[in-house]
Coordinates of C-alpha atoms and ligand atoms in Angstrom, one line a residue:
X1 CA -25.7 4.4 -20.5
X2 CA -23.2 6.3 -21.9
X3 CA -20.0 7.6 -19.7
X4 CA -17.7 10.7 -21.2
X5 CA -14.7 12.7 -19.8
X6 CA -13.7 15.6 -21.4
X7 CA -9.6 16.6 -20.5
X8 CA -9.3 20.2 -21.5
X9 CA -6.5 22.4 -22.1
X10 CA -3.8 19.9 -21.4
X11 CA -0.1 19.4 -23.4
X12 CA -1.3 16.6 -25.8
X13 CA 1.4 14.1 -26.7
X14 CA -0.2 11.0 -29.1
X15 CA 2.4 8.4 -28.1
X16 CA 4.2 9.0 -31.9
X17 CA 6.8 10.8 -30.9
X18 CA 5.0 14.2 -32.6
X19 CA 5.4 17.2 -30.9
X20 CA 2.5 17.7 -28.5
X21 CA 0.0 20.6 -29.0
X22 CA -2.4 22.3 -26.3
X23 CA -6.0 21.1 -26.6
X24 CA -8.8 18.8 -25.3
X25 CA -9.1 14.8 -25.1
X26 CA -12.4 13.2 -24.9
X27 CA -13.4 10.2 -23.9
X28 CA -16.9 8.6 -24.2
X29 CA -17.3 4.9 -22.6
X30 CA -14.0 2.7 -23.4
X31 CA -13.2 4.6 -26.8
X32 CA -11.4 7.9 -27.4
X33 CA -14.4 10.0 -29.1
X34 CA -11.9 12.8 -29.9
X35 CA -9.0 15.0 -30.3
X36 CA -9.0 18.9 -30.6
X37 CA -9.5 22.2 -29.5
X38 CA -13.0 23.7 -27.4
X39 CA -14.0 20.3 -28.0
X40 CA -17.0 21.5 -25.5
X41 CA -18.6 23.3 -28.4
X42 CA -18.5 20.7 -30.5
X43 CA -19.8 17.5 -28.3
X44 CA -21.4 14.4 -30.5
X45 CA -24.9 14.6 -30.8
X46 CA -26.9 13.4 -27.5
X47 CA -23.9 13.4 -25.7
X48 CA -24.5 14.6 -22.3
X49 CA -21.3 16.1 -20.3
X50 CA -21.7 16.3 -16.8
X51 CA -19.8 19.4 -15.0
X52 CA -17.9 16.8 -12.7
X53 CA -16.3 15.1 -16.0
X54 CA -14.7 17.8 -17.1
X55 CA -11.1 18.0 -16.2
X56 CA -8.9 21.1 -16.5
X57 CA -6.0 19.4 -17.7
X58 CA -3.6 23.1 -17.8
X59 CA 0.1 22.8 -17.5
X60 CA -0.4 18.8 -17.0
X61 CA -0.1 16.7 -19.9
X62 CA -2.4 13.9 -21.4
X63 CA -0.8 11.2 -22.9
X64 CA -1.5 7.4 -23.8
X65 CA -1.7 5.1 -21.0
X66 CA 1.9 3.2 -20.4
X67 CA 2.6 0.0 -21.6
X68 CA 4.8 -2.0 -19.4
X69 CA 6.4 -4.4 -21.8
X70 CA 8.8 -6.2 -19.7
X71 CA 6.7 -7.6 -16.4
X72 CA 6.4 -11.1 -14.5
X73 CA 2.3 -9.9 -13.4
X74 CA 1.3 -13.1 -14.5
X75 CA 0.1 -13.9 -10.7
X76 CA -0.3 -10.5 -8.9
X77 CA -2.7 -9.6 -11.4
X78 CA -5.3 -12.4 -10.1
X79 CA -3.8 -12.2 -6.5
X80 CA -4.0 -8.0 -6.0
X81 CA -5.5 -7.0 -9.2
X82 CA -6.0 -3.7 -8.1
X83 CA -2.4 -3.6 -9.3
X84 CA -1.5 -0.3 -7.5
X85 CA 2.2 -0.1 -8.1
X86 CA 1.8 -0.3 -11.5
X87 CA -1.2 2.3 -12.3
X88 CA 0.5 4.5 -10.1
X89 CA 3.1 5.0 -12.7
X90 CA 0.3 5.4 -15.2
X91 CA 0.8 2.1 -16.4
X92 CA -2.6 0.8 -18.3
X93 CA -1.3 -2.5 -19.8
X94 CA 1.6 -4.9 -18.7
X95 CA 2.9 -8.1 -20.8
X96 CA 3.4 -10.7 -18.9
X97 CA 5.3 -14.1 -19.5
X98 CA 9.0 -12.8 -19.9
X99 CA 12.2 -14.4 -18.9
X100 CA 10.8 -17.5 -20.6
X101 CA 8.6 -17.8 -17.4
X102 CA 4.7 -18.1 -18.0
X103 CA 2.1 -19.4 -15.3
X104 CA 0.1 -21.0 -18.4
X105 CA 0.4 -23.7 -19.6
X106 CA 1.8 -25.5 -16.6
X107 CA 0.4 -27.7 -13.8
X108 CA 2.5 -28.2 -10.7
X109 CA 2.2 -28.3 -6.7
X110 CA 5.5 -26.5 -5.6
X111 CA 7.1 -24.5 -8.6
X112 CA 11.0 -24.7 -7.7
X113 CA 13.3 -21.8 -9.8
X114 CA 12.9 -19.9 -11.9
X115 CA 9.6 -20.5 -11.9
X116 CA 9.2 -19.4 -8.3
X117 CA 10.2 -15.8 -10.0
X118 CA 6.3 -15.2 -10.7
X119 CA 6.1 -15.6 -6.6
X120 CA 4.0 -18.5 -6.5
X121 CA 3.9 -21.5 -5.5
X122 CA 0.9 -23.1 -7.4
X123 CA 1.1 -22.9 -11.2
X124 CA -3.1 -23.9 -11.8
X125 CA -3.6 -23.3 -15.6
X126 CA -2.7 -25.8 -18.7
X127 CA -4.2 -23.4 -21.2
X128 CA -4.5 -19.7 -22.2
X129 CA -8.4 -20.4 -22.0
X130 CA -7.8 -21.1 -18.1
X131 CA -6.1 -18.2 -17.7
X132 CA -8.3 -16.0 -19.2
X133 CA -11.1 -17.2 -17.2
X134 CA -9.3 -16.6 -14.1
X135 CA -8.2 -13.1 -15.3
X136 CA -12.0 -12.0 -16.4
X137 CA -12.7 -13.4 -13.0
X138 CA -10.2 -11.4 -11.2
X139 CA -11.1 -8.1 -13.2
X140 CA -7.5 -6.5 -13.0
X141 CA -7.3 -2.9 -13.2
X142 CA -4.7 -2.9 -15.6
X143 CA -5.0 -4.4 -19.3
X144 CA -2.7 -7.5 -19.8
X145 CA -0.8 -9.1 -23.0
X146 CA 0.7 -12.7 -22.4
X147 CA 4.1 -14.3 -23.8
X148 CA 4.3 -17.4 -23.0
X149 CA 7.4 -18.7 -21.9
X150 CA 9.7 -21.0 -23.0
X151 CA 11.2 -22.3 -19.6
X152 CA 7.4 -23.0 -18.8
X153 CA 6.8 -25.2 -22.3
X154 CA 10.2 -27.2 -21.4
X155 CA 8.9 -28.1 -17.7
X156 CA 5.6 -29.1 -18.9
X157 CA 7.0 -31.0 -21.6
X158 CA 10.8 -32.5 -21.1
X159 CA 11.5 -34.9 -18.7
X160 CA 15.4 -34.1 -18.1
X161 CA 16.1 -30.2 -17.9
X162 CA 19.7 -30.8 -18.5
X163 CA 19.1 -31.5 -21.7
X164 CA 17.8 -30.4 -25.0
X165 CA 14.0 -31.6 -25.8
X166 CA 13.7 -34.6 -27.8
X167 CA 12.4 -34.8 -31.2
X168 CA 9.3 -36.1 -29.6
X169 CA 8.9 -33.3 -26.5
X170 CA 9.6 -30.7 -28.8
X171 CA 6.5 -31.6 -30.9
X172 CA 4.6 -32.0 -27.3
X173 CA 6.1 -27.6 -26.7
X174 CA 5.0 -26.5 -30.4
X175 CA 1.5 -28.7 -29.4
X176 CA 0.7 -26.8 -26.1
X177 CA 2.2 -23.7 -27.8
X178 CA 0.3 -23.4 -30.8
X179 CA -3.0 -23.8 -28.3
X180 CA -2.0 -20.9 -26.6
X181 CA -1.1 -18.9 -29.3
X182 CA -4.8 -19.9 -30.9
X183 CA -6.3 -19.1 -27.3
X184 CA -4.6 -15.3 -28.2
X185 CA -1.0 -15.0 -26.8
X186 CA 1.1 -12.6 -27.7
X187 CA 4.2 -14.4 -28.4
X188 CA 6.7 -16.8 -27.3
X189 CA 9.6 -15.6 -24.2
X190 CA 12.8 -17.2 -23.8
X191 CA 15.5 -16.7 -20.6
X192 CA 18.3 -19.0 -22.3
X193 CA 20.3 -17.5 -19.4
X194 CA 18.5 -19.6 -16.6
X195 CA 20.0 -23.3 -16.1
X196 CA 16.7 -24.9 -16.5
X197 CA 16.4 -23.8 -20.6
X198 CA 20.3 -23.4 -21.1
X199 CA 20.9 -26.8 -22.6
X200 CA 18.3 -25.6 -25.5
X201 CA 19.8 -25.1 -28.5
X202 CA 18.7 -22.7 -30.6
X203 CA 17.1 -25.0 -32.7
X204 CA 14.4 -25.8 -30.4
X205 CA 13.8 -22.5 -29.7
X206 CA 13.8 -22.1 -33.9
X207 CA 10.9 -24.5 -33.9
X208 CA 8.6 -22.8 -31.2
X209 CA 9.4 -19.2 -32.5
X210 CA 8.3 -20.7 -36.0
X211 CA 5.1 -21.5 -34.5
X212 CA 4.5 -18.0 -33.1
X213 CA 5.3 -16.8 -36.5
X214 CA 2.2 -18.7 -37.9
X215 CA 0.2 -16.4 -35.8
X216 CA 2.0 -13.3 -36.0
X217 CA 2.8 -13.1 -32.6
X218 CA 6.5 -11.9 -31.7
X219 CA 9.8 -13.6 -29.5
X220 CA 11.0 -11.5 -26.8
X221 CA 14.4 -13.0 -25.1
X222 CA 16.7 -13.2 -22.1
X223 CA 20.0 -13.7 -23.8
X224 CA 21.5 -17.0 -23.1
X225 CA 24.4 -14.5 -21.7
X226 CA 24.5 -10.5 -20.7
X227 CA 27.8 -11.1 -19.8
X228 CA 30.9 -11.8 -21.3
X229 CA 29.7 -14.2 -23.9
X230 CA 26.7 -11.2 -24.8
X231 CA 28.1 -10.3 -28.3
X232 CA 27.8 -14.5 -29.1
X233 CA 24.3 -14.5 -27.8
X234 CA 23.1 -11.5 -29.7
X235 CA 23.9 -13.2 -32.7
X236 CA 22.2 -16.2 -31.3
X237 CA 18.6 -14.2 -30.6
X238 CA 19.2 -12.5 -34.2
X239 CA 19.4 -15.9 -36.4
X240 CA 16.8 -17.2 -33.8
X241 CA 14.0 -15.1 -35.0
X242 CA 15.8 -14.1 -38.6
X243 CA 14.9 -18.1 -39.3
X244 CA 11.8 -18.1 -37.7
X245 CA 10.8 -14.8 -39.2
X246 CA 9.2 -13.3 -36.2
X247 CA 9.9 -9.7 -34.8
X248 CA 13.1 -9.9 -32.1
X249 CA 12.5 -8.0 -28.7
X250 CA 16.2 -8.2 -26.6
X251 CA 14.7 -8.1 -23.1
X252 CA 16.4 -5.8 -20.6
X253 CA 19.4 -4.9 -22.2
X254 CA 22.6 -4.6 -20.2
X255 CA 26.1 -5.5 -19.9
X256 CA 26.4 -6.9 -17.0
X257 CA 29.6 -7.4 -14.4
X258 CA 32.4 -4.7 -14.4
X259 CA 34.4 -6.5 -16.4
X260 CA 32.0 -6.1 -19.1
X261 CA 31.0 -1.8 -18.5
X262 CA 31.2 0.1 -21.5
X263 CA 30.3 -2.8 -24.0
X264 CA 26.9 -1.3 -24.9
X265 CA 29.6 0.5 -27.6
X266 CA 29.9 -2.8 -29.6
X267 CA 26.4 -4.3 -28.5
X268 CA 24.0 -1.2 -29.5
X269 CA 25.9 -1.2 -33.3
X270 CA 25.6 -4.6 -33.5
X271 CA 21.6 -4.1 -32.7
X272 CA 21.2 -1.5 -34.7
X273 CA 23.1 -4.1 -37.8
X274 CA 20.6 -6.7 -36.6
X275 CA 17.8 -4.5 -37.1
X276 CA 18.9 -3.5 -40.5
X277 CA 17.7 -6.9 -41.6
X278 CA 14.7 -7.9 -39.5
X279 CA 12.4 -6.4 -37.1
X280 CA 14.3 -5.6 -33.6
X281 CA 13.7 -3.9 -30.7
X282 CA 15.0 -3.7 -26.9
X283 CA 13.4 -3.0 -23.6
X284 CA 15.2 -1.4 -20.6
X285 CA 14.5 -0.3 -17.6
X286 CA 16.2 2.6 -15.5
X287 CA 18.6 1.4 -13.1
X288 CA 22.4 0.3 -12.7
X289 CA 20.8 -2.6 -10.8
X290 CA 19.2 -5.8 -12.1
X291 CA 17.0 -8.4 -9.7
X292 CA 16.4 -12.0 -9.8
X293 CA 16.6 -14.8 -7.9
X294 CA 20.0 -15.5 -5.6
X295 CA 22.3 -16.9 -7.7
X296 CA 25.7 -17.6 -6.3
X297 CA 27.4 -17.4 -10.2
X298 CA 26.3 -13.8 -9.9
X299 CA 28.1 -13.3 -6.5
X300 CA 31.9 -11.9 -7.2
X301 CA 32.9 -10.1 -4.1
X302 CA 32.9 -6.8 -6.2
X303 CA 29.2 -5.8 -7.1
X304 CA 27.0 -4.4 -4.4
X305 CA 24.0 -7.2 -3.7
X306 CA 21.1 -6.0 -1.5
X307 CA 18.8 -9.0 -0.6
X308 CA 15.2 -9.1 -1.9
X309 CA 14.0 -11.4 0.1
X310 CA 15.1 -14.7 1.7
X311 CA 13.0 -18.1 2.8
X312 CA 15.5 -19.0 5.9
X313 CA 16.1 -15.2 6.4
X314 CA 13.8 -13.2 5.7
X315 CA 15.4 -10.7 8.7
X316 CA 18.1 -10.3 6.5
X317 CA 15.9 -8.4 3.1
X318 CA 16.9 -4.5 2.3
X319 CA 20.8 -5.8 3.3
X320 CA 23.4 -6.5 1.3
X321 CA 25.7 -9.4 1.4
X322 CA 29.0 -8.0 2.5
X323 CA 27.3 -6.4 5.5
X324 CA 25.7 -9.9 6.4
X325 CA 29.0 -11.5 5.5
X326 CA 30.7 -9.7 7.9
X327 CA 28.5 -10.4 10.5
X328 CA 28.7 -13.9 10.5
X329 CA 31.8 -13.9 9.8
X330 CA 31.9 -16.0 6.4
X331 CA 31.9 -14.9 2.5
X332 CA 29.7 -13.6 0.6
X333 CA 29.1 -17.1 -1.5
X334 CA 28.0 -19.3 1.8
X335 CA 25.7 -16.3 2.5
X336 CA 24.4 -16.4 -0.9
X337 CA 23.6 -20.1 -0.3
X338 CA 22.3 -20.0 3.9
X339 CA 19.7 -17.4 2.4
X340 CA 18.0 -19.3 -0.7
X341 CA 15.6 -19.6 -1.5
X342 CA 15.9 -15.6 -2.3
X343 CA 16.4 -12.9 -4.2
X344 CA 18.3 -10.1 -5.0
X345 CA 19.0 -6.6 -6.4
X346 CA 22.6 -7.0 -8.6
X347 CA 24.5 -3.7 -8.8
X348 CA 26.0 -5.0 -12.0
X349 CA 25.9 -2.0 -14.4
X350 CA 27.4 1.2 -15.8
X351 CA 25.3 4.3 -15.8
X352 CA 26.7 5.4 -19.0
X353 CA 25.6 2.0 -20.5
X354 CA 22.2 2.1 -18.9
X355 CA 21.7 5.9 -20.6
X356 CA 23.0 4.5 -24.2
X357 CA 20.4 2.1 -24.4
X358 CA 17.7 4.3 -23.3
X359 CA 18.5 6.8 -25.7
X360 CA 18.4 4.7 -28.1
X361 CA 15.6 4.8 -30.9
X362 CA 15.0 1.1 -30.7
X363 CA 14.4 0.7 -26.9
X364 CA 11.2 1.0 -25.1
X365 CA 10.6 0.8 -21.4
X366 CA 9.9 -2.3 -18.9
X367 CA 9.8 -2.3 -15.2
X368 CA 10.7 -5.6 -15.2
X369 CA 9.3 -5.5 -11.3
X370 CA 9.1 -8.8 -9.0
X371 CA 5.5 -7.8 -7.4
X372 CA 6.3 -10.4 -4.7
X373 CA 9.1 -9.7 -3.5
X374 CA 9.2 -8.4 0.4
X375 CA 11.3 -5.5 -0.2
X376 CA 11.4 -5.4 -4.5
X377 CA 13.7 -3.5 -6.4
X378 CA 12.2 -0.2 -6.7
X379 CA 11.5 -0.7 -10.5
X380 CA 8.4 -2.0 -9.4
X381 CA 7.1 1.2 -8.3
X382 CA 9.4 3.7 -9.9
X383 CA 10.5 3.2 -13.1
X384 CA 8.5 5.0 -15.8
X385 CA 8.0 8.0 -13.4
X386 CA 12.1 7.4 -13.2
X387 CA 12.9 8.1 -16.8
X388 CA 10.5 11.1 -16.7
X389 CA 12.3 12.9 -13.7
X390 CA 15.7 11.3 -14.4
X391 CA 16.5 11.1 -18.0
X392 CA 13.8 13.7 -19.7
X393 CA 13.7 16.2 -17.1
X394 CA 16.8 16.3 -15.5
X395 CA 19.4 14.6 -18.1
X396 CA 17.2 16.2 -21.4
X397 CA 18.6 12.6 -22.9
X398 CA 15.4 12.9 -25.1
X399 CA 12.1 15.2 -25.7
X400 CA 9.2 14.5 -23.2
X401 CA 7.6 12.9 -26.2
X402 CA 10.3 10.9 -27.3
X403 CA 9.9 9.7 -23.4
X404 CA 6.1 9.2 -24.1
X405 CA 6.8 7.0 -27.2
X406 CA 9.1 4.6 -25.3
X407 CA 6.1 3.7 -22.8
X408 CA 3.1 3.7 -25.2
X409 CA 3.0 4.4 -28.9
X410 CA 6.4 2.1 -29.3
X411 CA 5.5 -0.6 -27.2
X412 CA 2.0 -1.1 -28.8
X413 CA 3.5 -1.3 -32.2
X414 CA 6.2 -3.9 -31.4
X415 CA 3.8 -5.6 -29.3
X416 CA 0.9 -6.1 -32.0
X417 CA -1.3 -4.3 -29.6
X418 CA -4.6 -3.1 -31.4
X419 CA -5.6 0.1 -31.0
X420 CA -3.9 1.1 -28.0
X421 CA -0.4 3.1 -27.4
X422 CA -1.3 6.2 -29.0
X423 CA -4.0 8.8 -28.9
X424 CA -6.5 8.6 -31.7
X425 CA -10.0 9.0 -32.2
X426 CA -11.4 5.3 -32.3
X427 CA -8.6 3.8 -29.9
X428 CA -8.9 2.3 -26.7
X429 CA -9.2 4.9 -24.1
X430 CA -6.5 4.1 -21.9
X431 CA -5.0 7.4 -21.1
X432 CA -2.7 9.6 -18.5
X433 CA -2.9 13.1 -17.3
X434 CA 0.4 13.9 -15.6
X435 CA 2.9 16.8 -14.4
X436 CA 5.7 17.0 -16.1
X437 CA 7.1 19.2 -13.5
X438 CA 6.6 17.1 -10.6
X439 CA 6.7 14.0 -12.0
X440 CA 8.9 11.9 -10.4
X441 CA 9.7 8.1 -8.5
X442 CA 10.0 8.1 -4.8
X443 CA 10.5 4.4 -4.1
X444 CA 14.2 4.1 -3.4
X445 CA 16.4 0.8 -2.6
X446 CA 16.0 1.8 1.1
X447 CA 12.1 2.3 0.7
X448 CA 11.5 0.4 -2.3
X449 CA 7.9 0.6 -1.8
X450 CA 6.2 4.1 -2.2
X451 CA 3.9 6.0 -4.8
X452 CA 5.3 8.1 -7.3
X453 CA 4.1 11.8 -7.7
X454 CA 2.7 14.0 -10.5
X455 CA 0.7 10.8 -12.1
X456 CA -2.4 12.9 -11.5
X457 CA -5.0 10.6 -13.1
X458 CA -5.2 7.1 -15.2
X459 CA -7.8 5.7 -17.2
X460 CA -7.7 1.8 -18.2
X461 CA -10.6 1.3 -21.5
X462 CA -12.2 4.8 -20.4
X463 CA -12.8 4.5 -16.9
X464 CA -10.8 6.4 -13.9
X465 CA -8.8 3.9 -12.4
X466 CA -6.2 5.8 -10.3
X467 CA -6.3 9.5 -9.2
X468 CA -9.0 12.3 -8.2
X469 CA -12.5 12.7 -8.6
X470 CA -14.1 16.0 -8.6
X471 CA -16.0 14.9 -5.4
X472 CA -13.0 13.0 -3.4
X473 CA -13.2 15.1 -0.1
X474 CA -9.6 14.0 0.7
X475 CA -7.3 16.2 -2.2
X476 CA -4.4 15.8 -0.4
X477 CA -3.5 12.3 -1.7
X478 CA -4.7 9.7 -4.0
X479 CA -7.5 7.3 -3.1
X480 CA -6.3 3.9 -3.9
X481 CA -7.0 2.3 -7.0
X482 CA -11.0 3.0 -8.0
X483 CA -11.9 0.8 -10.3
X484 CA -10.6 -2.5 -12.1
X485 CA -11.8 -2.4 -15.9
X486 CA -8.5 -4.0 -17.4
X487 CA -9.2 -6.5 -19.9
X488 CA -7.4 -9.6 -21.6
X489 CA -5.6 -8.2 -24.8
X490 CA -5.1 -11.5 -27.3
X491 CA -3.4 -11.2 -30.5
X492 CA -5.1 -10.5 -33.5
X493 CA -3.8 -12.4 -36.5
X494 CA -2.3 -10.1 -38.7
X495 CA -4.9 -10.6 -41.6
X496 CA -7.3 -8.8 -39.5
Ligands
ZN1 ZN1 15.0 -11.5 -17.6
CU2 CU1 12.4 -10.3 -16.5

């Protein structure tokens, strides 16, 4: 049987960038049908409309569904796959596997860190295939696009993290990563910064972007340093994938630490040289506060650090470390280390840094969100809605469909996504009606957990997945997540 949704009258924006233009969207079974105006007198042939699914779309407008390119989803999506903070920011597809942290293709009882990053203790599957059966199994609401990560390749296959793989290990990582990237990845992910894959050169990770490259997949990376040492690993990441020839994407950009505010003035030239000679892009999200794991390098005594959530103390999450430090009496260091295994929100950036790289042509938006975290930065539930109400609407950084392209039409291209990230007749039908008036994040660092508003309605592959229904009797708020019709999207090699 056929299903169809007309959206009428609303501001269409295509995910290019193009100016948007008043008009009607429809959608018939997991496709967009087609784009135009009084698309009601001019239905396919057959196609039967009913009155309940047609939507007057005016004053909101309809755009591509978001792509969040920068998550670690790899395990909510199987454990909650309703995946509610995420569709409730209109996001329709999520990559997973960055940082250099993938749950395939590992086997292991207790994960220790960074692994423990995906929130899990349990990493189950030594393939892609695996995975995918677990996903299709799950039926996630949202669509989802894996990396798989480096850090995972090197504790499957090398016997002494300290150290760079042997010649013999090595061939084991492009092994298991050339099955996965047959199986359909997306690409390889690398977080150089994290102790467990900084003793890899860039040599090894030469070798496994080279096998990406085979497939036409891409490399995203977590600089070996976002620090001081960030203009030295920039060049690192460029001759990485320049050698490999594969596409760069510089995860989560930043300079990070106060020593090191205002340096997006040498970094973002430097990107933009980069990309002068190969294929570069940059995700970001919208905050002056990064979140990972507690690390006590990252604790100086300046920086704000609001706890995420703690193993020993978990009565301690939502407060920061100098109020806990005072408390006990100690510094902020033997806090860090009486509350791990944790995590944390790092107030380590400048806002003027943080609005340079958004503006910025090359980047595109991740949440970066830690789903599992007790009380998670508010990324998780905030951030595309954030850059809508923060840096379109109330900064005018950018147009609203220069916004749009950062979260869909962008992202699908750097991604290799098929089909998806832009409105067109023939694409997937993963689309957003929203309010560009109220749109806007209401999860906080006090209440990090909290549903954003003016995300009126979502649809994953043509079917509503968040938002009303012409007969939901309660209009006052949105029923939770309605249906779960995300699907696995694997690469297709570039030949096709
Ligand atoms: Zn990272
Ligand atoms: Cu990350």
């Amino acid at each position: 049987m056929t299903h169809a949704t007309l959206l009428e009258n609303g501001l269409v924006i295509d995910g290019t960038g193009a100016d948007g233009w008043i008009g009607d969207v429809l959608l018939v079974d997991d496709r967009i049908a087609a784009l135009g105006q009084n698309l009601r007198q001019s239905l396919p042939d057959g196609l039967i409309l009913q009155e309940s699914n047609c939507v007057d779309c005016s004053g909101l407008a309809i755009t591509p569904g978001f792509v969040d390119v920068h998550t670690h989803d790899d395990a909510i999506v199987l454990k909650h796959p309703d995946m509610l903070p995420k569709v409730s920011q209109g996001i329709t597809t999520v990559i997973t596997g960055n940082c250099g942290i993938s749950l395939a293709p590992f086997v292991v009882e207790k994960s220790e860190p960074p692994l423990n990053l995906l929130g899990i203790d349990s990493f189950r599957f030594d393939s892609v295939q695996g995975y995918a059966r677990a996903l299709a199994a799950a039926r996630p609401a949202v669509n989802v696009a894996v990396l798989i990560g480096h850090t995972t390749l090197r504790f499957a296959c090398v016997r002494d993290l300290a150290l760079a793989a042997s010649a013999s290990e090595l061939d084991a990582m492009c092994g298991l990563l050339t099955r996965c990237m047959e199986d359909g990845a997306t690409g390889l992910s690398s977080g150089l910064f994290y102790e467990q894959a900084f003793a890899a050169p860039a040599d090894e990770v030469v070798r496994l972007a080279q096998v990406v490259s085979r497939f036409g997949g891409v490399y995203a990376t977590h600089l070996r340093s976002e620090m001081q040492a960030i203009v030295e690993a920039l060049h690192e990441a460029g001759d990485t994938a320049f050698r490999a020839g594969v596409p760069l994407i510089i995860s989560h950009h930043k300079c990070a630490g106060p020593v090191n505010w205002g340096r997006t003035r040498e970094t973002v030239p430097l990107i933009e040289s980069l990309a002068r000679r190969q294929a570069v892009a940059m995700d970001v999200y919208p905050y002056v506060a990064g979140s990972t794991v507690l690390r006590e390098d990252l604790v100086d005594g300046v920086i704000d650090i609001l706890v995420s959530w703690s193993t020993p103390h978990p009565e301690m999450t939502g407060r920061t470390l100098a109020s806990i430090a005072a408390e006990w009496g100690v510094d902020q260091k033997t806090v860090c280390r009486r509350l791990q295994p944790g995590g944390a929100c790092y107030f380590q950036m400048d806002e003027e840094d943080v609005k340079r790289v958004i503006a910025h042509p090359l980047s595109m938006i991740g949440s970066d969100g830690l789903p599992h975290d007790q009380h998670p930065h508010p990324r998780l539930w905030g951030a595309f809605p954030r850059v809508l109400a923060r840096y379109w609407r109330e900064q005018k950084l950018f147009s609203l469909e220069t916004a749009i392209h950062k979260m869909t039409g962008l992202s699908a291209r750097n991604f290799r996504l098929h089909q998806r990230g832009q409105l067109q007749a023939g694409w997937h039908a993963d689309v957003v009606v929203l309010d560009p008036a109220r749109v806007r994040d209401v999860s906080t660092y006090e209440n990090p957990i909290a549903l954003s508003e003016g995300i009126e309605r979502v649809f994953v592959n043509g079917v509503l997945t968040y938002g009303r229904d012409a007969d939901d009797s309660d209009l006052a708020g949105h029923p939770p997540v309605k249906s779960r019709a995300g699907r696995l999207l694997k690469r297709r090699s570039p030949q096709v």
